[in-house]
């Protein structure tokens, strides 16, 4: 950072440089090749096209960020997903091995076995035809007909599958109340009824079955095969005092005939300590015919009351609440999960309510090779994998968006296999997840499918049911999928580019899946050590960003070529980085944060920012090292490249505002501007050179025609446009170090000011060259436009303090250097602007002088016309030619000048006319009063003309300077000689009152008046410090005292004191008397004059000084001097003066009146005094 001493010395240098813009005109240095080593040469005159191209390139650089924002916005507003996303290439380690042919044959056997042993009512979407299912399986497994027949025959010869029924008694509702308290104590008794003959089937249609009705059959049977097996009867717990019991109990029944057996369920109200519930429990604990028969009798006894009433001897019996009969062949393939309405035992039974049951038929034993070797889960996974691979291969339209839905035949096989192998919903969900996620690593799927599968696992998750191999396999699938996604994240710019809407949609779904996975209960259970997945994501993003940047470097190769070429390539790299950061901030960051709560932007930005900073720092060190060499200079193209590099870095640094506050403090690009200090200095000189060239060409091509509705021409527009672009360049630089920016601001201010003055000078010279070739009107119009051009530029530069933030620079310097630094900055910058303003005003006055000089002959002619007009012509007629000319000129000026210039021109014309009239008056002194009255009228007419009823010059401004002199001249010339003499003495009296100390000494007098005698007594007491007028260094003074003016005191004689030899401090003490009447002393100009003379024996006396005293001070009634005690008044000290009378206008006017005796006599006496002064 610039030190305090450096800043102060820089300020002083700038102050010294800012004293005069005109004195510091010099040709700015330039160069013709990038950073070449050669002696400095003067700036060649460049063609305008080069400057135009330069500023066009600057505009393109300045608009780079805006264009980038526009492109990013267009990417955010992407349309429908029409183009397919890029391929998602991953490591070969993620690709699973192909299944062998032998394994495929075994899987095919499993599938055929599943088809052959289908049970249950198929769903509408299931395929019922075996042939259709076999046809599809042939395609899936790529099986020939002969091979199919062999495997089918093997399956048909194998043992039929054994089936079981899983029954879940969940709950019941709205049961009938059987107890006195308004409730019941319900429990369920359920079992499997063996297959029935057609006759029994007809009987079943007539009445419902009950375990009580089976009593006679049980008693008559003589073998165990005829008895209801104990394993076919199960009972639930008793739920006391409720009509809406919840059991949630599960039972499994072996099925002999899955096509004919029946599930039967009774619901009873428990009323006895030992009842059907206890009987069934004990029944299931004994073996042998005798025990089983005894307990069935107990069962029969407990239900003989028909479930509705009981006799007095059997008051403790269970009451029947309803039953359900479900044929097994009516159960759907996927099972039942529904409410069943309770049915009565007969038409006399009264029941109500419903019972919720979950029923599922599955195989308890399968005669296939795989079922004897592998687990059902493993087999189903292999089967699903083969089907998924085949089904996906059949998708032709957007296979990457396949939602995983398989064809009806495939779904039918998969459903039956899952049911037959008794896979739980959770197991099925895990298998589907494993298959689809594994397949996705080879052939990409729709990520919404994978997310849906994860949600299914989470919804079905039951930790105790997932143990052993299943838990390990699920963990492996989570790990593999996570690693696959992390690999894609690392290559996200290629795999999920923002230019592909489909890819971004897929990426969002993938991130959602990863985010959902890390919060799943299943993931936390089976992957307990991967509880910080966001760290893995952060690592992947950081590594992928670094590798992407390295690929950019490899693509552009910024280390190759010349130094300028290296910087240009570095600009391309940074622009690509900025575009990537912009996309990250607009698109990727939102996806990451919403899905996985990872701040993608901060991670990628910090990584890229550091790598860019490292590379640019190295490059700029080479640039600075080259520039520091004495013979090196910066060419225009190199300067443009450095500026573009700076702007690209600034854009990249600007993204830090989107970082969290804690991350934005320490970044590698924080002080990057320091790398460019020397380069920017030289670049600003290039900008100045191009600006001067642009301004020069603008003046050369300017036709001095107003542009549109304005009153300035195209060159002024071009100059201010140039200034605006330069100002924008500085604003875009946005130098962060305000104290360090002072040098740049001073340099820019200096450039602006010198360019503006140069423009005004060129404009003045152009107009001066044109004045001979134009008529007066056209020339006046062009001159007005030239004036407006200068004013337009001056007004633009008046905003420099705001545009260049001078207050900010002053504050920064105050913080760095204290109040002294702030004051120096203020003086330096404002000094430059002040000098520039003076120079522009000078050029404006120069142009106005050209205009007034053009008008001068006509004005002189009209003034002469007024001067020579005879007294017989009235004033209006004498003045009208001048006013007509001025009016015509005023029309042109008003139409073509801006207000500021209009005021300046009117002021100059007013001052010119005043001087011309004053010259005319002074040249014609002593003429008749009518002459002066006419010019007085002329001045008043001009005064109103230039005032323009308040729209022109202000009256107070016009009535100053020459106007006062002229007004006084006219007033005095209209006076008589006596009036002028009286005015002369009034001025002398006024001057005397202002004298305090003079080098001519002083005189002490005492004057008092005797009213009755009308006598004025004058005592001349002494004098002091009289000037030495003799060779001996002394004087021989005496005093002449007289009443003035003489025409007021015609009878009064002048009187004199005695001569006091060889002294500068004479003491006179002499008394003089004058007769003064009240009519005489009442005039303000009536006075006593005391003239001190030096007596010479051989020549005329010398004038030593004079003083005056108005008679009003002594004679007016009420004055102390005008009373009887007047003799006692204090003396008056009068200071002497030695002014030359000829310097006064009154003297010149009186001298011009040669025919006036009084005037000539008065002038003669004053001239004698002045002559004596000259001889001294």
Tab-separated table of C-alpha atoms in Angstrom, residues 247-387:
chain	number	residue	atom	x	y	z
A	247	UNK	CA	-55.593	-57.495	17.761
A	248	UNK	CA	-52.762	-57.167	15.233
A	249	UNK	CA	-52.026	-60.905	15.465
A	250	UNK	CA	-50.564	-63.043	12.712
A	251	UNK	CA	-51.113	-66.723	11.845
A	252	UNK	CA	-49.842	-69.105	9.170
A	253	UNK	CA	-51.869	-72.074	7.908
A	254	UNK	CA	-50.624	-74.835	5.691
A	255	UNK	CA	-52.828	-75.380	2.661
A	256	UNK	CA	-53.674	-78.800	1.300
A	257	UNK	CA	-55.782	-77.680	-1.607
A	258	UNK	CA	-55.198	-74.070	-2.487
A	259	UNK	CA	-57.964	-74.207	-5.086
A	260	UNK	CA	-60.763	-75.631	-2.841
A	261	UNK	CA	-59.919	-74.915	0.825
A	262	UNK	CA	-61.671	-72.158	2.733
A	263	UNK	CA	-60.622	-69.766	5.460
A	264	UNK	CA	-63.223	-69.488	8.214
A	265	UNK	CA	-63.194	-66.944	11.057
A	266	UNK	CA	-65.584	-66.603	14.040
A	267	UNK	CA	-65.743	-63.686	16.435
A	268	UNK	CA	-67.033	-64.525	19.941
A	269	UNK	CA	-67.861	-62.634	23.078
A	270	UNK	CA	-65.941	-64.174	25.969
A	271	UNK	CA	-68.230	-64.962	29.019
A	272	UNK	CA	-66.587	-67.866	30.957
A	273	UNK	CA	-63.293	-68.616	32.653
A	274	UNK	CA	-62.858	-71.669	30.418
A	275	UNK	CA	-64.433	-71.202	27.013
A	276	UNK	CA	-63.768	-71.716	23.373
A	277	UNK	CA	-60.611	-69.627	23.616
A	278	UNK	CA	-59.133	-71.835	26.336
A	279	UNK	CA	-60.345	-74.962	24.595
A	280	UNK	CA	-58.604	-74.025	21.370
A	281	UNK	CA	-55.422	-73.189	23.183
A	282	UNK	CA	-55.336	-76.562	24.928
A	283	UNK	CA	-56.447	-78.295	21.790
A	284	UNK	CA	-53.355	-77.077	20.064
A	285	UNK	CA	-51.196	-78.423	22.903
A	286	UNK	CA	-52.325	-82.084	22.912
A	287	UNK	CA	-51.795	-84.917	20.509
A	288	UNK	CA	-53.876	-88.002	19.854
A	289	UNK	CA	-57.486	-88.620	19.028
A	290	UNK	CA	-58.949	-88.939	22.509
A	291	UNK	CA	-57.713	-85.604	23.832
A	292	UNK	CA	-58.676	-83.729	20.719
A	293	UNK	CA	-62.193	-85.179	20.731
A	294	UNK	CA	-62.737	-84.222	24.394
A	295	UNK	CA	-61.930	-80.605	23.796
A	296	UNK	CA	-64.086	-80.393	20.703
A	297	UNK	CA	-66.981	-81.505	22.914
A	298	UNK	CA	-66.186	-78.549	25.173
A	299	UNK	CA	-66.216	-76.325	22.142
A	300	UNK	CA	-69.566	-77.671	21.031
A	301	UNK	CA	-71.044	-77.264	24.466
A	302	UNK	CA	-70.009	-73.653	24.746
A	303	UNK	CA	-71.838	-72.690	21.579
A	304	UNK	CA	-75.094	-74.640	21.899
A	305	UNK	CA	-77.054	-71.551	22.976
A	306	UNK	CA	-77.059	-70.286	19.367
A	307	UNK	CA	-75.114	-67.220	20.355
A	308	UNK	CA	-78.121	-65.108	21.271
A	309	UNK	CA	-79.482	-66.251	24.677
A	310	UNK	CA	-78.767	-68.833	27.398
A	311	UNK	CA	-80.717	-70.789	29.931
A	312	UNK	CA	-80.309	-70.459	33.672
A	313	UNK	CA	-78.151	-73.582	33.869
A	314	UNK	CA	-75.775	-72.338	31.080
A	315	UNK	CA	-75.389	-68.667	31.887
A	316	UNK	CA	-71.603	-68.641	31.460
A	317	UNK	CA	-71.276	-69.386	27.733
A	318	UNK	CA	-69.610	-67.419	24.902
A	319	UNK	CA	-71.808	-65.391	22.568
A	320	UNK	CA	-71.435	-65.427	18.813
A	321	UNK	CA	-70.633	-62.037	17.199
A	322	UNK	CA	-70.235	-62.998	13.524
A	323	UNK	CA	-68.152	-64.932	11.075
A	324	UNK	CA	-66.263	-64.621	7.771
A	325	UNK	CA	-65.778	-67.291	5.069
A	326	UNK	CA	-63.149	-66.678	2.398
A	327	UNK	CA	-62.421	-69.261	-0.329
A	328	UNK	CA	-58.676	-69.398	-0.935
A	329	UNK	CA	-59.130	-69.446	-4.669
A	330	UNK	CA	-60.729	-65.971	-4.437
A	331	UNK	CA	-57.721	-64.346	-2.835
A	332	UNK	CA	-55.906	-62.028	-5.290
A	333	UNK	CA	-52.339	-62.739	-6.261
A	334	UNK	CA	-51.064	-59.860	-4.159
A	335	UNK	CA	-53.347	-60.909	-1.296
A	336	UNK	CA	-56.083	-59.122	0.619
A	337	UNK	CA	-55.680	-56.078	2.802
A	338	UNK	CA	-59.261	-54.989	3.422
A	339	UNK	CA	-62.284	-54.868	5.683
A	340	UNK	CA	-64.686	-57.819	5.583
A	341	UNK	CA	-68.291	-57.540	6.667
A	342	UNK	CA	-69.305	-60.020	9.418
A	343	UNK	CA	-71.866	-62.591	8.381
A	344	UNK	CA	-74.498	-64.426	10.525
A	345	UNK	CA	-74.466	-68.185	11.040
A	346	UNK	CA	-78.048	-68.454	9.912
A	347	UNK	CA	-80.961	-66.235	9.122
A	348	UNK	CA	-81.791	-66.162	12.837
A	349	UNK	CA	-78.441	-64.756	13.838
A	350	UNK	CA	-78.081	-61.080	14.503
A	351	UNK	CA	-74.600	-59.689	13.833
A	352	UNK	CA	-73.029	-56.413	12.811
A	353	UNK	CA	-69.612	-54.887	12.200
A	354	UNK	CA	-66.518	-55.459	10.095
A	355	UNK	CA	-63.146	-57.079	10.525
A	356	UNK	CA	-59.860	-55.983	8.972
A	357	UNK	CA	-57.793	-58.889	7.605
A	358	UNK	CA	-54.546	-59.157	5.652
A	359	UNK	CA	-54.296	-62.389	3.675
A	360	UNK	CA	-51.443	-63.646	1.553
A	361	UNK	CA	-50.880	-67.043	-0.113
A	362	UNK	CA	-47.257	-68.053	-0.655
A	363	UNK	CA	-45.225	-71.183	-1.381
A	364	UNK	CA	-43.654	-72.877	1.570
A	365	UNK	CA	-41.651	-75.263	-0.572
A	366	UNK	CA	-40.331	-74.896	-4.180
A	367	UNK	CA	-38.679	-77.627	-6.218
A	368	UNK	CA	-36.169	-75.570	-8.263
A	369	UNK	CA	-32.402	-75.593	-8.348
A	370	UNK	CA	-31.982	-71.983	-7.308
A	371	UNK	CA	-34.498	-72.213	-4.448
A	372	UNK	CA	-32.407	-75.001	-2.976
A	373	UNK	CA	-29.208	-72.991	-3.313
A	374	UNK	CA	-29.993	-69.290	-2.913
A	375	UNK	CA	-32.302	-67.221	-0.801
A	376	UNK	CA	-35.604	-66.071	-2.171
A	377	UNK	CA	-34.406	-62.443	-2.025
A	378	UNK	CA	-31.307	-63.241	-4.057
A	379	UNK	CA	-33.303	-65.173	-6.655
A	380	UNK	CA	-35.857	-62.414	-7.032
A	381	UNK	CA	-33.088	-59.848	-7.403
A	382	UNK	CA	-31.451	-61.830	-10.229
A	383	UNK	CA	-34.770	-62.329	-11.965
A	384	UNK	CA	-35.651	-58.644	-11.709
A	385	UNK	CA	-32.200	-57.612	-12.978
A	386	UNK	CA	-32.592	-59.640	-16.161
A	387	UNK	CA	-36.083	-58.345	-16.767
